[in-house]
Short mmCIF file of C-alpha atoms in Angstrom, two decimals:
data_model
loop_
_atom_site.label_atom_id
_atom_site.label_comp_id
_atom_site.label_asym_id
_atom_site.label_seq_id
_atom_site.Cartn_x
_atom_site.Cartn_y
_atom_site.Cartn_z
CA UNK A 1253 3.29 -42.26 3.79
CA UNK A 1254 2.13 -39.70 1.29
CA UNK A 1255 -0.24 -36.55 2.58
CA UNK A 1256 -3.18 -35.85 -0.23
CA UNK A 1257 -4.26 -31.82 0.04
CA UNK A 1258 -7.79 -31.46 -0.92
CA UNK A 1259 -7.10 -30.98 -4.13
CA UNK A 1260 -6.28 -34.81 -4.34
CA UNK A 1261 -2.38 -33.81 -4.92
CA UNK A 1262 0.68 -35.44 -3.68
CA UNK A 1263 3.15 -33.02 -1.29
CA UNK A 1264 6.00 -34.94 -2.40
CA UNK A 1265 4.58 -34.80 -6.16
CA UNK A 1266 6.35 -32.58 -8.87
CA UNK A 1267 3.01 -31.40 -9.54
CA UNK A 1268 2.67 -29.41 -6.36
CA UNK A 1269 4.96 -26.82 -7.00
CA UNK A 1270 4.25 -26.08 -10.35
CA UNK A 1271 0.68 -25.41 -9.41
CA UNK A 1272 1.64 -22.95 -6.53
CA UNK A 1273 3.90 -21.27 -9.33
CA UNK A 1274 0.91 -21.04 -11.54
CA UNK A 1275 -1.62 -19.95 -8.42
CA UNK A 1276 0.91 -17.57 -8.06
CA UNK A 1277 1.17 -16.11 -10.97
CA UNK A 1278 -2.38 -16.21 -11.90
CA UNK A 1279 -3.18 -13.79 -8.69
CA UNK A 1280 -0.34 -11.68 -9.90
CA UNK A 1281 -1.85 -7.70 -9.17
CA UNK A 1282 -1.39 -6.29 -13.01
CA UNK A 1283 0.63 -3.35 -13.55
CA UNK A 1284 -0.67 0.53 -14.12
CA UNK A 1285 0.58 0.41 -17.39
CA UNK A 1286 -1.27 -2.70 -18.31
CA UNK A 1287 -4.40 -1.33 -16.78
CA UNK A 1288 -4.29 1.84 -18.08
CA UNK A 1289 -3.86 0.54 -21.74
CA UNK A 1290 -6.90 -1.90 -20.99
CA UNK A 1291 -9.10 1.38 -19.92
CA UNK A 1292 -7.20 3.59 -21.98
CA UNK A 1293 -11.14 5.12 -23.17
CA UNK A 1294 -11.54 6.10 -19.39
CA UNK A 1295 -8.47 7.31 -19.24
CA UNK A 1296 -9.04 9.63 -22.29
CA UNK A 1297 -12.40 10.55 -21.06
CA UNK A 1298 -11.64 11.61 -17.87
CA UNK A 1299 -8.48 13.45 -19.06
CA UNK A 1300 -10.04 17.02 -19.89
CA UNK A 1301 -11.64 17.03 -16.38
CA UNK A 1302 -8.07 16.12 -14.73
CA UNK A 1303 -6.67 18.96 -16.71
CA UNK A 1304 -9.70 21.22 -16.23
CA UNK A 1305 -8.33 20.80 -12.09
CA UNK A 1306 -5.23 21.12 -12.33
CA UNK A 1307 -5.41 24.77 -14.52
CA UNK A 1308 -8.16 26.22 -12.13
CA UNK A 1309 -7.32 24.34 -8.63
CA UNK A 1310 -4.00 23.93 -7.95
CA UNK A 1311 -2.17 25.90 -10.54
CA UNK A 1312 -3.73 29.13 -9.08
CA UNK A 1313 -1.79 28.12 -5.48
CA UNK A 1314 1.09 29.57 -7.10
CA UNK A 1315 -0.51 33.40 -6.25
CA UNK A 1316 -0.51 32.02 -2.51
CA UNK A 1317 3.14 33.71 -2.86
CA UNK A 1318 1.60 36.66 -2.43
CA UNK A 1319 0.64 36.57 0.95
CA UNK A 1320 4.74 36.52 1.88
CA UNK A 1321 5.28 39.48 -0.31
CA UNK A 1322 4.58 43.32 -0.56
CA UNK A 1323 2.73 42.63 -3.74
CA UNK A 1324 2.74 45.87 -6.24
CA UNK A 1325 1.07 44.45 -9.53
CA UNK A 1326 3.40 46.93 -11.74
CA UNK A 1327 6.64 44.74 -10.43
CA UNK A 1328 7.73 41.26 -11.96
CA UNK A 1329 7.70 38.63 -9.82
CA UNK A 1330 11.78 38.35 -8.62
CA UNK A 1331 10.73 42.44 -8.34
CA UNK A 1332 8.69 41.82 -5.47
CA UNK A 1333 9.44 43.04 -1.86
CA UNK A 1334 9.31 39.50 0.84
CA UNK A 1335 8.19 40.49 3.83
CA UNK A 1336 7.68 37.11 5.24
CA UNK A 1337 4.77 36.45 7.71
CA UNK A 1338 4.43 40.54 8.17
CA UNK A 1339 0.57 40.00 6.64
CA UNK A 1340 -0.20 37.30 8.94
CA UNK A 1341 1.00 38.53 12.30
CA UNK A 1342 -1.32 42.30 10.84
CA UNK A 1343 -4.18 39.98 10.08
CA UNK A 1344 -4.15 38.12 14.07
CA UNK A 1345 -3.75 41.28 15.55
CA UNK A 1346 -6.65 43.19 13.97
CA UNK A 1347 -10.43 43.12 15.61
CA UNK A 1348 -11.88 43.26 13.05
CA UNK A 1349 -10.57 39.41 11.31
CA UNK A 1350 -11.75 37.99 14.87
CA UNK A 1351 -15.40 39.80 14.52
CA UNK A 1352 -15.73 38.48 11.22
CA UNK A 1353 -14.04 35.04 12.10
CA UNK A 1354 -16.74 35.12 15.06
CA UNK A 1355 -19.72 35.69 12.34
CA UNK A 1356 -18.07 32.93 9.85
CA UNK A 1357 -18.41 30.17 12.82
CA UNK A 1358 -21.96 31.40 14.14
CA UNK A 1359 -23.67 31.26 10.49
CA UNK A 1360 -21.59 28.81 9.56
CA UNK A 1361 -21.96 26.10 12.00
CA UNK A 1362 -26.18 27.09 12.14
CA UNK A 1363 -26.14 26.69 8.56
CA UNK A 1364 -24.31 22.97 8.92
CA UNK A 1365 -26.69 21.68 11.55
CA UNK A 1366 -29.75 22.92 10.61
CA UNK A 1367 -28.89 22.92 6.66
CA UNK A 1368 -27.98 19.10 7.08
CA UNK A 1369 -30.53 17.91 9.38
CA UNK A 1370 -34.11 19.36 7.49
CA UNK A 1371 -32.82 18.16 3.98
CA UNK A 1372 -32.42 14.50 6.13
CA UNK A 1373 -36.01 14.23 7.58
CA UNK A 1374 -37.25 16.06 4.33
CA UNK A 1375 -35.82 13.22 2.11
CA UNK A 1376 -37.43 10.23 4.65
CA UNK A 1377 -40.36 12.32 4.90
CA UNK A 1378 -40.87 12.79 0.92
CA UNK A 1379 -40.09 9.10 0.48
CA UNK A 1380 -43.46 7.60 2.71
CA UNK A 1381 -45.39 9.29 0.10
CA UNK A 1382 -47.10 6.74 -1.22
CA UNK A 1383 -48.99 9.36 -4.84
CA UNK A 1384 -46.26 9.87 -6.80
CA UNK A 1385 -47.87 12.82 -8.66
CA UNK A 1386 -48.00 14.81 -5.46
CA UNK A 1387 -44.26 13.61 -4.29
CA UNK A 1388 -42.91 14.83 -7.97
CA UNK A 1389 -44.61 18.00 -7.08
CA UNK A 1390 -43.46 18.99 -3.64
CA UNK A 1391 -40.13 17.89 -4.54
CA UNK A 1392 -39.58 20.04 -8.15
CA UNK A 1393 -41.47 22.94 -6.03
CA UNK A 1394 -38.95 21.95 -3.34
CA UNK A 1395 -35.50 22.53 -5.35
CA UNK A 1396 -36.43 25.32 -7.33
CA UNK A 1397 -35.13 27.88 -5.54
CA UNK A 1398 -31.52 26.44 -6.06
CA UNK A 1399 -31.70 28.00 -9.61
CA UNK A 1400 -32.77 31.31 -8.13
CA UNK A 1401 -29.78 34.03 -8.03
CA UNK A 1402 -29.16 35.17 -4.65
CA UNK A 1403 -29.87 38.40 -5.58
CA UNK A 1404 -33.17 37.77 -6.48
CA UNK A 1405 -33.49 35.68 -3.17
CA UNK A 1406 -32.59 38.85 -1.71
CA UNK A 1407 -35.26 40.86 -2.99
CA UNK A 1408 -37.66 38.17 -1.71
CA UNK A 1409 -36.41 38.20 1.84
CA UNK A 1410 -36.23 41.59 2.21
CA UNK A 1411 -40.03 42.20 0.90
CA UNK A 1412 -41.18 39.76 2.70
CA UNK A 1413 -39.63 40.93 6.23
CA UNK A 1414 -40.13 45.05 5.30
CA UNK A 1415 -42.74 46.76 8.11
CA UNK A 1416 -44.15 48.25 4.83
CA UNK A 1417 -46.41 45.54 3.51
CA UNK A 1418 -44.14 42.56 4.26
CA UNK A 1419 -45.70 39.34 4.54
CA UNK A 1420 -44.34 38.19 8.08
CA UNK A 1421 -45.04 41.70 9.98
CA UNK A 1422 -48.61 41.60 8.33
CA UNK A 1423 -49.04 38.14 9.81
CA UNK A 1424 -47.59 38.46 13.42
CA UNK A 1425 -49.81 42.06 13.91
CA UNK A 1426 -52.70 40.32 12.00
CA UNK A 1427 -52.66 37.17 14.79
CA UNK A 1428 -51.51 40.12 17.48
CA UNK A 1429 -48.61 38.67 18.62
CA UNK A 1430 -46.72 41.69 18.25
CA UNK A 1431 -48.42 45.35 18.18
CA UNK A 1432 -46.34 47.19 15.53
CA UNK A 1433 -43.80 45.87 12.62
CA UNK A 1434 -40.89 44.94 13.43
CA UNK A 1435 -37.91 45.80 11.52
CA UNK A 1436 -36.01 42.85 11.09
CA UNK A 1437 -33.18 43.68 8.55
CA UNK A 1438 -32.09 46.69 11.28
CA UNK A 1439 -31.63 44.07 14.05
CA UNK A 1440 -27.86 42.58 14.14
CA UNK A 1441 -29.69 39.86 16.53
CA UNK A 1442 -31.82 38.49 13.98
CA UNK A 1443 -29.45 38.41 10.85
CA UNK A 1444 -27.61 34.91 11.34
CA UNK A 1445 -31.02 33.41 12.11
CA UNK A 1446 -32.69 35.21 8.95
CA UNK A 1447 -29.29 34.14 6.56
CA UNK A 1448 -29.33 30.51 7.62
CA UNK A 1449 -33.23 30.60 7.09
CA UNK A 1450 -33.05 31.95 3.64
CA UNK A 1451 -30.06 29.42 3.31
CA UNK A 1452 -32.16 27.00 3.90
CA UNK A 1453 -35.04 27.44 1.83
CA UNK A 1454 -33.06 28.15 -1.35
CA UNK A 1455 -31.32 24.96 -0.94
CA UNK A 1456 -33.29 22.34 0.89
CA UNK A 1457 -34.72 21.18 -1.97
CA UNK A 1458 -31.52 20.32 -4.23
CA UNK A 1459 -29.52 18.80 -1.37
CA UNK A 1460 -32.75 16.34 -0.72
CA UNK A 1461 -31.81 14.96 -4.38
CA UNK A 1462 -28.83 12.96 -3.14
CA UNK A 1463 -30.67 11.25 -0.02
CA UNK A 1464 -33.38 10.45 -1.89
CA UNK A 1465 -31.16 9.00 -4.11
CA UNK A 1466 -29.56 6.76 -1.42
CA UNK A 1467 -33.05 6.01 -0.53
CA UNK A 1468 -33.55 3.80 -3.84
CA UNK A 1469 -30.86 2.18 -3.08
CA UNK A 1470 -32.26 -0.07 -0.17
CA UNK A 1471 -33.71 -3.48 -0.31
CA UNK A 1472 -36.78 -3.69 -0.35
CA UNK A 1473 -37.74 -6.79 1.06
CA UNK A 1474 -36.44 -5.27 4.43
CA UNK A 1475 -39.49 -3.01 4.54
CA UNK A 1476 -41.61 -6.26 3.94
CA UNK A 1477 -39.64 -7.87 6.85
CA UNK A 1478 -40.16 -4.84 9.12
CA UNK A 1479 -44.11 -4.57 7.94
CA UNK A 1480 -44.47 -8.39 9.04
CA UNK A 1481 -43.12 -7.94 12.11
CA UNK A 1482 -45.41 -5.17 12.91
CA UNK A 1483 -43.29 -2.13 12.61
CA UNK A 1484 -44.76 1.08 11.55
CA UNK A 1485 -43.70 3.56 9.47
CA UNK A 1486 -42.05 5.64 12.17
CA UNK A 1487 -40.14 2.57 13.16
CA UNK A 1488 -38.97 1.58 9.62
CA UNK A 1489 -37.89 4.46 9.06
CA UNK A 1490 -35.77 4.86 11.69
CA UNK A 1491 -34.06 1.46 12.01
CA UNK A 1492 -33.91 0.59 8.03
CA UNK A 1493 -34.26 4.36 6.51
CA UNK A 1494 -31.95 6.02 8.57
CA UNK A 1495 -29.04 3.31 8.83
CA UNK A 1496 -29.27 2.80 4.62
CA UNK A 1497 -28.25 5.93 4.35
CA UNK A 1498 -25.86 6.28 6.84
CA UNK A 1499 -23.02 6.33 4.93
CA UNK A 1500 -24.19 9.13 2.19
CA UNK A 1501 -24.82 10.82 5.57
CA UNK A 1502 -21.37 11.01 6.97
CA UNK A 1503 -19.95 11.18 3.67
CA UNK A 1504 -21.95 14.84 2.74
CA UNK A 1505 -21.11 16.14 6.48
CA UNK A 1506 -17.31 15.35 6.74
CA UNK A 1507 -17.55 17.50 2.81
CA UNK A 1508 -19.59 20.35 4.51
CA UNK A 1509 -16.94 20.53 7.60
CA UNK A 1510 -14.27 21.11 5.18
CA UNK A 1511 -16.09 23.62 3.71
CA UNK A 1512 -17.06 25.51 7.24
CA UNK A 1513 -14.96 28.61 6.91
CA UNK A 1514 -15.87 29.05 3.26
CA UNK A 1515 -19.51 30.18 3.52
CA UNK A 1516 -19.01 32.57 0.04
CA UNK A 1517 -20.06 36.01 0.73
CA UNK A 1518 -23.31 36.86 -1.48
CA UNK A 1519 -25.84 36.05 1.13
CA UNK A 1520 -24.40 38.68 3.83
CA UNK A 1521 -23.66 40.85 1.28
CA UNK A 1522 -26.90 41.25 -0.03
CA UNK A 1523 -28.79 40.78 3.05
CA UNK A 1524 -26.56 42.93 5.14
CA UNK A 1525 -26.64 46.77 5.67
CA UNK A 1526 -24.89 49.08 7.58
CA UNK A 1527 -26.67 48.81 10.79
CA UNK A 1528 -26.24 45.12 11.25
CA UNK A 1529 -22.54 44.99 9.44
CA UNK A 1530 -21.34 43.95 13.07
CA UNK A 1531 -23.22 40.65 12.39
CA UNK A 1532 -23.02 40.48 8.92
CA UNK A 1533 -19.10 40.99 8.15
CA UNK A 1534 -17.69 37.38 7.45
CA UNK A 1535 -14.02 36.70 6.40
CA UNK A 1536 -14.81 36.70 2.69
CA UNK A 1537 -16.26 39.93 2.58
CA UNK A 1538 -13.82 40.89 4.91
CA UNK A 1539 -11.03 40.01 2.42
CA UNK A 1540 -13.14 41.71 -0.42
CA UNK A 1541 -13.13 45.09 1.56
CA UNK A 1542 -10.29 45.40 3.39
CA UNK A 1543 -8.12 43.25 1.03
CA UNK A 1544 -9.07 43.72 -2.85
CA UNK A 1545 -10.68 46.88 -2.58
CA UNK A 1546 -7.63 48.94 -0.66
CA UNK A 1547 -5.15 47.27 -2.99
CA UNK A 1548 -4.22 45.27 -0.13
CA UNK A 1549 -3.78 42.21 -2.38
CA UNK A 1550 -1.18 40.27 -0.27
CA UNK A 1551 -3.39 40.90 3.06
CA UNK A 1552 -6.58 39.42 1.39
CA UNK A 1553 -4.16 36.67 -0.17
CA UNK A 1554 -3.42 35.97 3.47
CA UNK A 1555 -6.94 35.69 4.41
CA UNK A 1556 -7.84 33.53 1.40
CA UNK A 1557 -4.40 30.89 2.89
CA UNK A 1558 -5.97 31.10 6.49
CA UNK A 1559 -9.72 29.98 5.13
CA UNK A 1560 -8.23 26.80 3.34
CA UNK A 1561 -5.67 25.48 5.79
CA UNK A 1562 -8.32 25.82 8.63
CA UNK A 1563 -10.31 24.43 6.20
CA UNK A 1564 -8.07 20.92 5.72
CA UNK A 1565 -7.18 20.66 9.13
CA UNK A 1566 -11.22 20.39 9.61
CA UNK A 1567 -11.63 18.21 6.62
CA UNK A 1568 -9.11 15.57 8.03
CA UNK A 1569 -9.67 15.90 11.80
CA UNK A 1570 -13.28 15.19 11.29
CA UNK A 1571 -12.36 12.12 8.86
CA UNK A 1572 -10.52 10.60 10.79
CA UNK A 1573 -13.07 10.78 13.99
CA UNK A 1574 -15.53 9.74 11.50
CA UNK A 1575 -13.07 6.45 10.61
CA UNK A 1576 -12.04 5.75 13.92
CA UNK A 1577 -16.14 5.99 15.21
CA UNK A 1578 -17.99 4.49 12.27
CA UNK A 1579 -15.00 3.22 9.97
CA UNK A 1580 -15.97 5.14 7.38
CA UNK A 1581 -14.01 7.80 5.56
CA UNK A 1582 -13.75 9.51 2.31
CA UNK A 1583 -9.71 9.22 1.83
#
């Protein structure tokens, strides 16, 4: 006896085969040519940005020779003196790379918990605002300060903490908690805490943009559900907030671990002094000072290859515990 499929088709029919055939080659996966000729606009647009990467991100790994080398800028390059891993094993045995490796961590990982957790609540916070005057308001007033220079920033901070007419000693003797200013830009104890702080403020603002953008993004007929059900706004925003934007969440932290080492240097810089410069030394500005400014070009090329390699192995170790955990991942 003859088997029907579903589709009403004999087995033993000649029909059945050429359909498969067809099936199959109607679910064929197109080649790249073929798509790229279909989207050969998007292609073309996003050409200049692909070159734009490749000139200023990965051609520029070609000076990473450098850093095996006993680089004199007057010599070609087949001129130059190898000296192998000489800059490396210099750079691991100073103190000095471990003191400002030390500093790099310390702001670095203050700056990732407390820089990534305010901008979070500030974003769920800023969205139960119900007058949407007011909410523009805080939140332009909020991200501001991401378009001040940190030089300017600077200035603030430092006015604002001097023990001649600054703001916060003014306060603190004014509510007598302490009895005389304190001088807080002299104290090495208080300069992480007073960098990540000023971090903080100048940037709060602008990295609230991107949650609140997630935000939108959430069905809205889940906050009816929840409001039904009796669920404040404490609760909703916990269990339907919080979880929508998980993923915009893990995404933005596994980015900022791979950036941990490579905190820039303007903020110490400008902030820091010589009485504190045992707190404030971090390994860019140590590669600015010990390696550009002493001509020491393949030493601070050596510092500049330690910073990103840590700086992948973080990236993917982190990815992959964030894949493994929450099956996300952003490669």
């Amino acid at each position: 006896m003859e088997t029907l499929t579903p589709g009403g088709t004999s087995k033993n029919s000649p029909g059945a085969p050429a359909a498969e055939a067809n099936a199959g080659k109607r679910f064929k996966k197109p080649s790249f040519w073929r798509t790229a000729l279909q989207q050969k606009y998007l292609y073309l647009m996003s050409l200049p940005f692909v070159i734009w990467a490749f000139v200023f991100s990965y051609l520029p790994l070609w000076g990473w020779t450098m850093a095996f080398q006993n680089f004199k800028p007057a010599k070609g390059f087949f001129a130059q003196e190898w000296v192998g891993f000489k800059h490396f094993q210099e750079l691991f045995t100073d103190d000095r790379f471990y003191l400002a490796l030390r500093n790099t961590l310390a702001m670095s990982v203050m700056g990732l918990v407390v820089g990534f957790i305010i901008p979070v609540i500030f974003a769920m916070l800023l969205n139960e605002l119900r007058g949407m005057l007011f909410k523009r308001f805080v939140q332009t007033v909020s991200y501001l300060p991401h378009f001040v220079s940190w030089v300017v920033v600077a200035g603030i901070v430092t006015k604002m903490l001097s023990t001649q007419g600054g703001a916060i000693n003014d306060l603190l003797v004014g509510l007598h908690i302490i009895n005389e200013p304190v001088q807080f830009m002299a104290k090495g104890e208080w300069f992480w805490y007073i960098v990540t702080a000023s971090d903080v403020w100048k940037e709060m603002g602008w990295s609230t943009i991107i949650y609140l953008a997630a935000i939108t993004g959430i069905d809205q007929e889940q906050y009816e559900a929840a409001r039904v059900d009796g669920a404040n706004r404490y609760r909703q925003m916990w269990h339907i907030t919080l979880p929508g934007i998980r993923t915009t969440i893990s995404v933005l932290f596994i980015m900022q671990v791979g950036h941990l080492l490579q905190i820039g240097f303007e903020k110490q810089f400008l902030l820091g002094n010589n009485l504190v410069q045992e707190y404030s030394q971090v390994l860019e500005l140590y590669a600015l000072q010990y390696g550009l400014q002493m001509g020491r070009f393949s030493y601070g090329t050596a510092i500049s290859i330690f910073n990103s390699v840590v700086s992948v192995i973080l990236l993917f170790t982190v990815n992959g515990i964030f894949k493994k955990v929450s099956k996300e991942s952003i490669m």
